mmCIF file of C-alpha atoms and ligand atoms in Angstrom:
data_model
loop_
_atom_site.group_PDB
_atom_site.id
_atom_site.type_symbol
_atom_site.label_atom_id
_atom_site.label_comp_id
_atom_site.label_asym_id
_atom_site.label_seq_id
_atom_site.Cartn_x
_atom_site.Cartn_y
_atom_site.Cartn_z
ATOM 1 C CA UNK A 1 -45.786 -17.275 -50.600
ATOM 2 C CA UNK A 2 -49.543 -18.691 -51.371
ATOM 3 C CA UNK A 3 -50.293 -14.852 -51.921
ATOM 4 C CA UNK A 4 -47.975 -14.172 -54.234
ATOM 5 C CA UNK A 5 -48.704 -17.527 -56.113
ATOM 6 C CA UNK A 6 -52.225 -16.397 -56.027
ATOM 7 C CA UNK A 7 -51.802 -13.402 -57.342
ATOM 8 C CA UNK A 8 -49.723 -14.647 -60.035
ATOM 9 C CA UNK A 9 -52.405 -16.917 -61.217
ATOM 10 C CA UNK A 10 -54.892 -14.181 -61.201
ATOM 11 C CA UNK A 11 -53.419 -12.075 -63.688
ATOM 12 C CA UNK A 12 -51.784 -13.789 -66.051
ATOM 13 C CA UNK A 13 -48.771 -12.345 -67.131
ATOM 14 C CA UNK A 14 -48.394 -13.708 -70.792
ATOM 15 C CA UNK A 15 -51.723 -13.881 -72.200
ATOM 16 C CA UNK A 16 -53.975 -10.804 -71.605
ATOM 17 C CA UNK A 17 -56.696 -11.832 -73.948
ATOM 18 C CA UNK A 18 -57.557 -14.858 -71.904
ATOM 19 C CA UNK A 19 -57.996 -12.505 -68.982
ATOM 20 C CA UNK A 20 -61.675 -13.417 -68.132
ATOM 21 C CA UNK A 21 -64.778 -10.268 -67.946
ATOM 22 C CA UNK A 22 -64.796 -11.077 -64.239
ATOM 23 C CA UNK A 23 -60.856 -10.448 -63.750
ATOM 24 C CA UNK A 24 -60.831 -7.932 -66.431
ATOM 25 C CA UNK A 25 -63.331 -5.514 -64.003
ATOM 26 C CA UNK A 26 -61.808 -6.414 -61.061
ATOM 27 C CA UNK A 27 -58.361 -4.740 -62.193
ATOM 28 C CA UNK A 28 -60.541 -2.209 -63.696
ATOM 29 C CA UNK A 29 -61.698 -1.435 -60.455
ATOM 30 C CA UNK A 30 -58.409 -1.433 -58.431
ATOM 31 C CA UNK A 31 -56.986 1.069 -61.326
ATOM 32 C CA UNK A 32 -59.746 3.834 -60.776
ATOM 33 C CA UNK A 33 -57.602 3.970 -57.596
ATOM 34 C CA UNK A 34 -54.069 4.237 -58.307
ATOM 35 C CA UNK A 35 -53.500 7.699 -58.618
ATOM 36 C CA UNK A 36 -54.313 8.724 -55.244
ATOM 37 C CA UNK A 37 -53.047 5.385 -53.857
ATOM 38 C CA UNK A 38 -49.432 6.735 -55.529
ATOM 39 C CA UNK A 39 -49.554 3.416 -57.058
ATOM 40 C CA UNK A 40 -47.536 4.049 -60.650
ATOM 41 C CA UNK A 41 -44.340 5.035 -61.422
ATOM 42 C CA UNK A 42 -42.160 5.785 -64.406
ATOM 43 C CA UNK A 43 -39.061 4.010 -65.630
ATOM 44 C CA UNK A 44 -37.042 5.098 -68.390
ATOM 45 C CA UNK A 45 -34.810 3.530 -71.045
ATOM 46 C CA UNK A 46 -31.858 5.114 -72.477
ATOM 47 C CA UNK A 47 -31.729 5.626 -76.105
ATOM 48 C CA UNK A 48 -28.337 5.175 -77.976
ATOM 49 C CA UNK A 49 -27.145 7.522 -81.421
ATOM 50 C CA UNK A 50 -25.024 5.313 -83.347
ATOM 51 C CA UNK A 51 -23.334 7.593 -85.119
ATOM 52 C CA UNK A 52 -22.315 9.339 -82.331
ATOM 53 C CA UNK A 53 -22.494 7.078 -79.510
ATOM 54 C CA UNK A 54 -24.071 8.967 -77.024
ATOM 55 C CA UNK A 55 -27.600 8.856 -75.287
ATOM 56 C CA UNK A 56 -29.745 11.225 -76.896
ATOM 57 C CA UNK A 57 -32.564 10.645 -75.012
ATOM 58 C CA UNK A 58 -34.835 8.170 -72.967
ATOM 59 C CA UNK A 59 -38.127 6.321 -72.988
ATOM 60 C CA UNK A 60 -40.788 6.689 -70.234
ATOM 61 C CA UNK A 61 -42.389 3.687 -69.691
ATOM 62 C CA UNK A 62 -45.546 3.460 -67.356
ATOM 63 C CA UNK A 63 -45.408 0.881 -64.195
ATOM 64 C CA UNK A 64 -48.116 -0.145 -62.077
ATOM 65 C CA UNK A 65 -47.594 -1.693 -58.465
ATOM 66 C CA UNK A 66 -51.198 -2.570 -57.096
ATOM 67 C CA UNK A 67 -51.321 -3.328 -53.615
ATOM 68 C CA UNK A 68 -53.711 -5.474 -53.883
ATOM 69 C CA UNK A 69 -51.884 -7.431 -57.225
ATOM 70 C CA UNK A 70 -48.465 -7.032 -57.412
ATOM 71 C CA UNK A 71 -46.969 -5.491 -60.479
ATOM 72 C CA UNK A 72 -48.737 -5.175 -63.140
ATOM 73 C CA UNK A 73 -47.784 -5.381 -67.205
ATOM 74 C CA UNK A 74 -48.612 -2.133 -69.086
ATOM 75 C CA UNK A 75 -49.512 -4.498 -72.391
ATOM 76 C CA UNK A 76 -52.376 -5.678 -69.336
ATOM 77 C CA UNK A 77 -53.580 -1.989 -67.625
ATOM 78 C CA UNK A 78 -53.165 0.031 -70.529
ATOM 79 C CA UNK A 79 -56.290 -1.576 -72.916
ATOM 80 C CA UNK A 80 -58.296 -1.361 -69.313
ATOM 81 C CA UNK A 81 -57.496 2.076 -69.013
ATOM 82 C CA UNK A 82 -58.363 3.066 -72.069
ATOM 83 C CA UNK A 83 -62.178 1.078 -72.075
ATOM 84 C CA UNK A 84 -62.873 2.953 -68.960
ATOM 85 C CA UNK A 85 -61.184 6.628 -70.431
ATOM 86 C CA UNK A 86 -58.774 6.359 -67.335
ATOM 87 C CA UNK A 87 -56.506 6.441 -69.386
ATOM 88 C CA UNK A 88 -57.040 10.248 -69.888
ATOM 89 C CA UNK A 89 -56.293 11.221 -66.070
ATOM 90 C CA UNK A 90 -53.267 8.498 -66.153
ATOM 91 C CA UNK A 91 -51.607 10.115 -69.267
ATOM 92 C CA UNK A 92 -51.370 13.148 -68.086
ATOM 93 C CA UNK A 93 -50.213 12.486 -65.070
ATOM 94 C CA UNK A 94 -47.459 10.343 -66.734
ATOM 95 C CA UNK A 95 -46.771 13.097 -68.821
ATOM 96 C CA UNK A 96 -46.139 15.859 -66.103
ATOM 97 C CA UNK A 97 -43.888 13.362 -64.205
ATOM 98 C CA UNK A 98 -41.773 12.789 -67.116
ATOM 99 C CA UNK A 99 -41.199 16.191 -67.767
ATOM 100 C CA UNK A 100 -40.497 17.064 -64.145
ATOM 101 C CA UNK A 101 -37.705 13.949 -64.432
ATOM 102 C CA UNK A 102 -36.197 15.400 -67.322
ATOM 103 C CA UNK A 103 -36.007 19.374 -66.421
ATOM 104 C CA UNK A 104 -34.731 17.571 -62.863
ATOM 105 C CA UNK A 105 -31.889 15.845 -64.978
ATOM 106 C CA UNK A 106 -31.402 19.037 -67.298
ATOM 107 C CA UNK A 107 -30.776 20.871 -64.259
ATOM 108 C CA UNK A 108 -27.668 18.380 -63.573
ATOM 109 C CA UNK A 109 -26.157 19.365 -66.515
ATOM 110 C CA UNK A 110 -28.006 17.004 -68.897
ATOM 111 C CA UNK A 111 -29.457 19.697 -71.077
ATOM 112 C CA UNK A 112 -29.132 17.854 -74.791
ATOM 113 C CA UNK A 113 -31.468 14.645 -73.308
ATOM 114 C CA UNK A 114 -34.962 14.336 -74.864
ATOM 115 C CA UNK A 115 -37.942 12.687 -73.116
ATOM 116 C CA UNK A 116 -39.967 10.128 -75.183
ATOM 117 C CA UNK A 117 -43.175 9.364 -74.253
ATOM 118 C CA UNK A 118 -46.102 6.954 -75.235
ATOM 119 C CA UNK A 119 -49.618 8.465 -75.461
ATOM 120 C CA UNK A 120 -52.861 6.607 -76.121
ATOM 121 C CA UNK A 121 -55.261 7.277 -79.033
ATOM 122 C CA UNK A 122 -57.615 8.248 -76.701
ATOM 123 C CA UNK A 123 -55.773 11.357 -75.939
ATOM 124 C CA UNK A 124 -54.730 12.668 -78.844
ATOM 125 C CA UNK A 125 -58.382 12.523 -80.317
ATOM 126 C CA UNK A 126 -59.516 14.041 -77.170
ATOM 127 C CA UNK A 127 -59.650 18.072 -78.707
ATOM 128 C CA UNK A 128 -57.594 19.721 -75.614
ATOM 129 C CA UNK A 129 -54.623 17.659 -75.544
ATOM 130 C CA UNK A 130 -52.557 20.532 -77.309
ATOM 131 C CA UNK A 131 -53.064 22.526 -74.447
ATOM 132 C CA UNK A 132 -52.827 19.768 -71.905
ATOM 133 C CA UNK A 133 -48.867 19.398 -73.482
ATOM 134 C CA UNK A 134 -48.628 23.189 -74.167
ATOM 135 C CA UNK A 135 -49.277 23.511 -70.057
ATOM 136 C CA UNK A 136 -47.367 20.750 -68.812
ATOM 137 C CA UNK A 137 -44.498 21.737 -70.390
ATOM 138 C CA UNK A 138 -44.852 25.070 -69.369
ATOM 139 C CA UNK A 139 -45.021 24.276 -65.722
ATOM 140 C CA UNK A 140 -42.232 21.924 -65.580
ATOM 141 C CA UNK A 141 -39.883 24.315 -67.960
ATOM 142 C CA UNK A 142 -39.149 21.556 -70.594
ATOM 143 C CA UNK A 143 -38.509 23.033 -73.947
ATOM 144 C CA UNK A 144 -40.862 21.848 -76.850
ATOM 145 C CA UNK A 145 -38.356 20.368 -78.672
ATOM 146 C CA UNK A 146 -37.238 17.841 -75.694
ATOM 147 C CA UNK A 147 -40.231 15.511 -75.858
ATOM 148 C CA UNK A 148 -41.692 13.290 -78.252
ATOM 149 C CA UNK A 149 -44.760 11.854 -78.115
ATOM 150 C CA UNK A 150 -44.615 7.846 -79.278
ATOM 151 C CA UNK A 151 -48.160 6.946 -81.188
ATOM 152 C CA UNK A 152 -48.508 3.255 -82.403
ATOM 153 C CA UNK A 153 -48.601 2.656 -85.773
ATOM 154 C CA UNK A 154 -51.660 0.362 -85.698
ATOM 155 C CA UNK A 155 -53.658 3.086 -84.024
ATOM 156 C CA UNK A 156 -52.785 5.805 -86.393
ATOM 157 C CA UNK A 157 -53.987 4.062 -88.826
ATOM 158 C CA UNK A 158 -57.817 3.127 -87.525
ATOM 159 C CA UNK A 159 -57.875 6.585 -87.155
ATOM 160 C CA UNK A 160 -56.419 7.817 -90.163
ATOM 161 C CA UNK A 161 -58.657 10.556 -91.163
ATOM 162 C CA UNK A 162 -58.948 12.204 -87.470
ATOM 163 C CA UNK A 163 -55.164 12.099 -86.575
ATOM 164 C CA UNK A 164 -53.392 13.687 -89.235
ATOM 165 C CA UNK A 165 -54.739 16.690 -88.421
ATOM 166 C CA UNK A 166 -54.521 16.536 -85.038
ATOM 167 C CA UNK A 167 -51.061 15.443 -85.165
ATOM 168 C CA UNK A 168 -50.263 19.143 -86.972
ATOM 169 C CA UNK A 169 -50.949 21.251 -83.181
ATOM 170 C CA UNK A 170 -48.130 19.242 -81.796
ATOM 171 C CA UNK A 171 -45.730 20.012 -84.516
ATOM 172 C CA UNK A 172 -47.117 23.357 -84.025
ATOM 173 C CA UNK A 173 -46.310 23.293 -80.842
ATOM 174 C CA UNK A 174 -42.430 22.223 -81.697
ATOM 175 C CA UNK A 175 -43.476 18.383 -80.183
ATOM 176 C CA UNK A 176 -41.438 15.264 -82.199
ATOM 177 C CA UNK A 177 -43.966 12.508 -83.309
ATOM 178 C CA UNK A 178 -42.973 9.286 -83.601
ATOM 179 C CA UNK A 179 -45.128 6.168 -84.581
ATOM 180 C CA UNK A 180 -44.212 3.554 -82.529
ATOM 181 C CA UNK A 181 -44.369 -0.404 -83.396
ATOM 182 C CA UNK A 182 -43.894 0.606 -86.964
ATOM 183 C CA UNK A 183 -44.008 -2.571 -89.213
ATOM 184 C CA UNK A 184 -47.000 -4.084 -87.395
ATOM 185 C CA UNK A 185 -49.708 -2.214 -89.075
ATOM 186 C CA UNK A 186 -50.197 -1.602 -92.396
ATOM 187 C CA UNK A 187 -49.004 1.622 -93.758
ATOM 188 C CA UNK A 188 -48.424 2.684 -96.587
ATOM 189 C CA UNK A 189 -45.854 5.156 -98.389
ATOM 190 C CA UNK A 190 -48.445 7.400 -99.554
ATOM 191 C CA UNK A 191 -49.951 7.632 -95.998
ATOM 192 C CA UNK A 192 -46.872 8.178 -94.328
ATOM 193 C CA UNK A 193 -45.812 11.439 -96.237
ATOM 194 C CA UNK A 194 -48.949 12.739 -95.463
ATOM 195 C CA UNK A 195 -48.557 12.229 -91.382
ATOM 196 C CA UNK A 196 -46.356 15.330 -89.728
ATOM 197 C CA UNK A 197 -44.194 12.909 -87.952
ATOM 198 C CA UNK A 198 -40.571 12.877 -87.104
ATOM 199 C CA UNK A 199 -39.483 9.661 -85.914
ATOM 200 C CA UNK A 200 -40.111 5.724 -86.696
ATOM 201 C CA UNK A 201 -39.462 3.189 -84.430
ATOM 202 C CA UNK A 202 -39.316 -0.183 -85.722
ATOM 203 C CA UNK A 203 -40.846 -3.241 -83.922
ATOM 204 C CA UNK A 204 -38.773 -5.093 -81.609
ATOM 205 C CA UNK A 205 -40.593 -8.206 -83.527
ATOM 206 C CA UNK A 206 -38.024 -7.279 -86.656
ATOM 207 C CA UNK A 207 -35.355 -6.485 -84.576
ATOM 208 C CA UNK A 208 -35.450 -10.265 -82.409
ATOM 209 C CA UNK A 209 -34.954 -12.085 -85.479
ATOM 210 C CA UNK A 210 -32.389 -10.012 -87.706
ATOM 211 C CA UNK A 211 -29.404 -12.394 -87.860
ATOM 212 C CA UNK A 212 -31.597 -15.744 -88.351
ATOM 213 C CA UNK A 213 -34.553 -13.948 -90.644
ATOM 214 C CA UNK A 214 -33.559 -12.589 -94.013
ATOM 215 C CA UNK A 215 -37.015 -11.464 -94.232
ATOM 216 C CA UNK A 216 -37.089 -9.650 -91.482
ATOM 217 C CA UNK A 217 -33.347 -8.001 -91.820
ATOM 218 C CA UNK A 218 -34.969 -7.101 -95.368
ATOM 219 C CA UNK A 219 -37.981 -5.091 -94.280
ATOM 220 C CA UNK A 220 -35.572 -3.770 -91.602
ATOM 221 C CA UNK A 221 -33.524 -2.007 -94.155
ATOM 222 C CA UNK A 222 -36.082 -1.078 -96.158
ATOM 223 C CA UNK A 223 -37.717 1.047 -93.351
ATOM 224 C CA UNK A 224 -33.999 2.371 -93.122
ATOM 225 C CA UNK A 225 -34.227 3.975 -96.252
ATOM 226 C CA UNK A 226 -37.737 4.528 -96.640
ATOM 227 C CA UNK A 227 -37.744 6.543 -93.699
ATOM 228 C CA UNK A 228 -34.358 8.556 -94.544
ATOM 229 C CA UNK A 229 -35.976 9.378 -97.925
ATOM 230 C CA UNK A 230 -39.271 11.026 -96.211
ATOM 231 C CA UNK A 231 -36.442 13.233 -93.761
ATOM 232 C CA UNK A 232 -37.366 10.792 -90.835
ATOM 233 C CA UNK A 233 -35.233 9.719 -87.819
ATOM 234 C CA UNK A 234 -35.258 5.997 -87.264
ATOM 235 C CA UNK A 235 -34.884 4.465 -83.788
ATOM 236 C CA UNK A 236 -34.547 0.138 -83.989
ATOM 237 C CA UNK A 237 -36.415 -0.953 -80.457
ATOM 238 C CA UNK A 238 -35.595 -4.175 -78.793
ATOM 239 C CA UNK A 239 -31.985 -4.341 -79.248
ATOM 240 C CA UNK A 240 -30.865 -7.108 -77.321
ATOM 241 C CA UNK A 241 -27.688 -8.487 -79.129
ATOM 242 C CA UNK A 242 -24.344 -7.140 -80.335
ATOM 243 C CA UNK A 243 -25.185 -8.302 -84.080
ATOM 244 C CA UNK A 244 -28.257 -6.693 -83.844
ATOM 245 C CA UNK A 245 -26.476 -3.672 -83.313
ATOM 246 C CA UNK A 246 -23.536 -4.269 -85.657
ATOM 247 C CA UNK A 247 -26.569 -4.715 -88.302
ATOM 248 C CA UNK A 248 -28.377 -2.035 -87.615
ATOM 249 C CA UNK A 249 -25.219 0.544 -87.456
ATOM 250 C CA UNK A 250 -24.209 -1.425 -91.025
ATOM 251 C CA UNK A 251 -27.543 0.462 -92.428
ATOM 252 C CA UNK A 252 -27.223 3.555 -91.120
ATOM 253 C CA UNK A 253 -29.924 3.037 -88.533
ATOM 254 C CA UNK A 254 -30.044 6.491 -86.381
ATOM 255 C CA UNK A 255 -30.640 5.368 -82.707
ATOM 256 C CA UNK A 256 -31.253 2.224 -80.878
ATOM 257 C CA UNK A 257 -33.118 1.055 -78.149
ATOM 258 C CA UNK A 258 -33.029 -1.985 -76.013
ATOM 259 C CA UNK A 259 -31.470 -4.172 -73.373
ATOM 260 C CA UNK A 260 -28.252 -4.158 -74.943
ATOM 261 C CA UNK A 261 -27.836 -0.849 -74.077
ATOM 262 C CA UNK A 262 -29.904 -0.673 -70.617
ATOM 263 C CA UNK A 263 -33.243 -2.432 -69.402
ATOM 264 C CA UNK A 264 -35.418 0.444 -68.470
ATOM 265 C CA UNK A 265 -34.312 1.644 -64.961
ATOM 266 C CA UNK A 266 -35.661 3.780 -62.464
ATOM 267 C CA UNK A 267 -35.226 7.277 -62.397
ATOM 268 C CA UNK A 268 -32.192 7.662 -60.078
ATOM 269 C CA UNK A 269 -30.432 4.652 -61.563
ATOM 270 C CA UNK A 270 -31.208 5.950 -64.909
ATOM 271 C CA UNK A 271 -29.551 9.508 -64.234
ATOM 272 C CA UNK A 272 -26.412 7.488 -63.048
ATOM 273 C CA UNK A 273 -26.248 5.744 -66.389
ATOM 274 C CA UNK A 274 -26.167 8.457 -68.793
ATOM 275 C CA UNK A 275 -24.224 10.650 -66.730
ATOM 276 C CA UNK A 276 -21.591 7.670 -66.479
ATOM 277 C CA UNK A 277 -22.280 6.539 -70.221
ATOM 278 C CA UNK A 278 -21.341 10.709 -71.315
ATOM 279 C CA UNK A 279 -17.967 9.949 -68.995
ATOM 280 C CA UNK A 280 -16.717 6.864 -71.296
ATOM 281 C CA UNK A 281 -13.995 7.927 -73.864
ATOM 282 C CA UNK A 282 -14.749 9.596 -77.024
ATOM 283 C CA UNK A 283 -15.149 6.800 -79.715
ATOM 284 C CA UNK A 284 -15.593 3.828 -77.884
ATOM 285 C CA UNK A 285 -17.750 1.497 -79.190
ATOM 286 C CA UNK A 286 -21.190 1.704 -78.421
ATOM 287 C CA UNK A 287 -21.717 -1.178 -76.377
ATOM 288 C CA UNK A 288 -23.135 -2.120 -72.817
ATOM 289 C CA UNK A 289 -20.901 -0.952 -70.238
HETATM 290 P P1 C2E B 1 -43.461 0.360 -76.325
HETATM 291 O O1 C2E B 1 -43.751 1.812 -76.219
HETATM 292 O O2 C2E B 1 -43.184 -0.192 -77.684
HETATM 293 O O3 C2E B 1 -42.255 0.101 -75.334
HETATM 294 C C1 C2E B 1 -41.232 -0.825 -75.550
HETATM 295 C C2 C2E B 1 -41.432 -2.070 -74.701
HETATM 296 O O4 C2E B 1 -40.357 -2.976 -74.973
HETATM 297 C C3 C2E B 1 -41.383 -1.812 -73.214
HETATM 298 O O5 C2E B 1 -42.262 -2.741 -72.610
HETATM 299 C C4 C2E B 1 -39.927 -2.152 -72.857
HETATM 300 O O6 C2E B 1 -39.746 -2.497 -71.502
HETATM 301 C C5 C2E B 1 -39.698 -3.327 -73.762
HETATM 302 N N1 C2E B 1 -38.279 -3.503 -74.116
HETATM 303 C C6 C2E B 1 -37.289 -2.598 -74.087
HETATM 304 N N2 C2E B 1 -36.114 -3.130 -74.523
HETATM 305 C C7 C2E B 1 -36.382 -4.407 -74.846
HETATM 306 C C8 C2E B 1 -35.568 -5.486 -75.366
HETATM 307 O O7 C2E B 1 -34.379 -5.363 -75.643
HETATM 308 N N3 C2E B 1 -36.216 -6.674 -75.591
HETATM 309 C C9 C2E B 1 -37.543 -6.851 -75.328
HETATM 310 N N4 C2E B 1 -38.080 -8.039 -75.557
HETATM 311 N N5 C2E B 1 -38.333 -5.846 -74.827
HETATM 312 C C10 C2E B 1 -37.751 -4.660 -74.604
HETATM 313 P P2 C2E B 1 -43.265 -2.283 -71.456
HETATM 314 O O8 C2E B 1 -42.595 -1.322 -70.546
HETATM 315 O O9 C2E B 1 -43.850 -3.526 -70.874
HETATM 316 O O10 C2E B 1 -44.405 -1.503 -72.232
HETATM 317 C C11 C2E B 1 -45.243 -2.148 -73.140
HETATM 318 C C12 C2E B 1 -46.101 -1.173 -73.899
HETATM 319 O O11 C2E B 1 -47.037 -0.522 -73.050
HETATM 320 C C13 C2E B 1 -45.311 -0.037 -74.534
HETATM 321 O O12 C2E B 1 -44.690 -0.482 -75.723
HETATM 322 C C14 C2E B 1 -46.396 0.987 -74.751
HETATM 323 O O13 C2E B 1 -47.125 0.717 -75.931
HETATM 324 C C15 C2E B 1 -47.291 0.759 -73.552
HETATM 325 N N6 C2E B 1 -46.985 1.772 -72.535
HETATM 326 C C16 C2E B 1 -46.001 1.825 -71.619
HETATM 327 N N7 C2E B 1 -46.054 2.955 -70.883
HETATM 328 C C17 C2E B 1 -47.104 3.667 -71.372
HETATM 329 C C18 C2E B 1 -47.682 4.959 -71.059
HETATM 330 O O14 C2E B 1 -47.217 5.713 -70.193
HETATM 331 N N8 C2E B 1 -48.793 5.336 -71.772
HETATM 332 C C19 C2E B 1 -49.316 4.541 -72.777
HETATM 333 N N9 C2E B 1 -50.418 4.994 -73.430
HETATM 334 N N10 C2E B 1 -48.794 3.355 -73.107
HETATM 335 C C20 C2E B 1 -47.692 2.924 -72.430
HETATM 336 MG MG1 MG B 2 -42.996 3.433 -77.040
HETATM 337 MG MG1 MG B 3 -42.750 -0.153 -79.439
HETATM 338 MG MG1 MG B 4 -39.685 -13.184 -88.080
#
């Protein structure tokens, strides 16, 4: 009990920039380790089509469970992992095992479900990563078109210059691209046309506040349409209320994400859902079950 207290204090949860230099290496440390130590995992969320009610596809999201720690926040590893260029080694081997998950659940009859998966700036400047995706997938027999890579918005843009192109050898490859966090940054209409992406996924931070904010439920619609002018599939994150999902099917919103529909679970658990979500009669509302 004093352990876990302990460790709760040493990391703290809610505010990583307090983090001290002293804590911040420590963790540093411990994560040069947690690959061999078989320390992460993957969970996935479900992804919802509104128009058609079913799950299209999920999110892998990266979990870390020191030993030494406890569990560990991504919004905390992740910035240490990319200082120390970890982050590299980690991503691709979140990568393969979200591929081998999804040809797994393809192979139990899931074959429409796509695999979405966050990748740092670090590797997609990095000049190999075409082939690091062109192999994985590959290996693990995922088709091309199964698996989209999520890039935040903010980071697309520091790098403006150096990603578009890069971002063409994934379309090349038959890759989605979707920015991720989009509303957060600061991009413009011009600069979006000129990215090869497929997919914008609006900031849970519009999404919270839709029935209370008329701001908010104004730039949410706007990205709507924006993004269905430019040929671009939206996906609302951080859907957590009925309304919000009422609203969001109102605009014409294409997919939704969020614990309305499911929390991210873990692998088997996750397989259970949208096998038992594709049983539910055809029409019913889209709604948690
Ligand atoms: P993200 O890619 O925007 O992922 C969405 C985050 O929102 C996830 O947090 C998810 O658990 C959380 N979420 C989902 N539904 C809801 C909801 O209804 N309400 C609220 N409040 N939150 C919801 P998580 O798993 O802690 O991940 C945080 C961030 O860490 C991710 O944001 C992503 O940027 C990064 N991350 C996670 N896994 C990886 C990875 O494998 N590689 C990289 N480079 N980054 C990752
Ligand atoms: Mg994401
Ligand atoms: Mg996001
Ligand atoms: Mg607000």
């Amino acid at each position: 009990q004093a352990k876990a207290a302990g460790r709760r204090t040493f990391v703290r949860y809610d505010d990583s920039m307090d983090m001290s230099i002293r804590q911040r290496a420590t963790i540093a440390g411990a994560l040069r380790k947690v690959i061999d130590r078989n320390e992460l995992h993957l969970v996935y969320q479900p992804r919802l089509a509104l128009g058609s009610s079913r799950i299209t596809g999920v999110e892998a999201l990266l979990r870390w469970n020191s030993a030494k720690y406890g569990e560990i926040p991504p919004s905390e590893f992740i910035p240490l992992a990319e200082e120390s260029g970890l982050i590299l080694e980690i991503g691709e081997w979140v990568l393969r095992e979200a591929c081998l998950t999804l040809h797994r659940w393809r192979q139990h009859g899931l074959h429409e479900l796509g695999m979405a998966v966050n990748m740092s700036v670090l590797q997609l400047l990095r000049g190999n990563f075409p082939d690091v995706v062109r192999r994985i997938l590959a290996d693990t027999g995922v088709p091309p078109g199964a698996l989209e890579l999520e890039l935040t918005e903010s980071v697309l843009m520091a790098n403006a210059a150096q990603t578009a192109n890069k971002l063409q050898a994934f379309r090349q490859l038959g890759v989605s691209l979707a920015i991720d966090d989009f509303g957060t940054g600061y991009s413009s209409l011009a600069y979006l046309k000129r990215l090869p992406i497929t997919t914008i996924k609006i900031d849970k931070e519009f999404i919270g506040d839709l029935s209370r904010d008329p701001d908010d439920a104004a730039i949410t619609s706007t990205v709507i349409t924006m993004a269905h002018s430019l040929g671009l599939n939206v996906v609302a994150e951080g859907v957590e209320t009925e309304a919000q999902m009422h609203f969001l099917r109102d605009h014409a919103c294409d997919e939704v994400q969020g614990f309305w529909i499911s929390p991210p679970l873990e692998a088997h658990a996750c397989l259970a859902f949208v096998q038992q979500w594709g049983r539910r009669p055809a029409g019913a509302a889209p709604a948690a079950p």
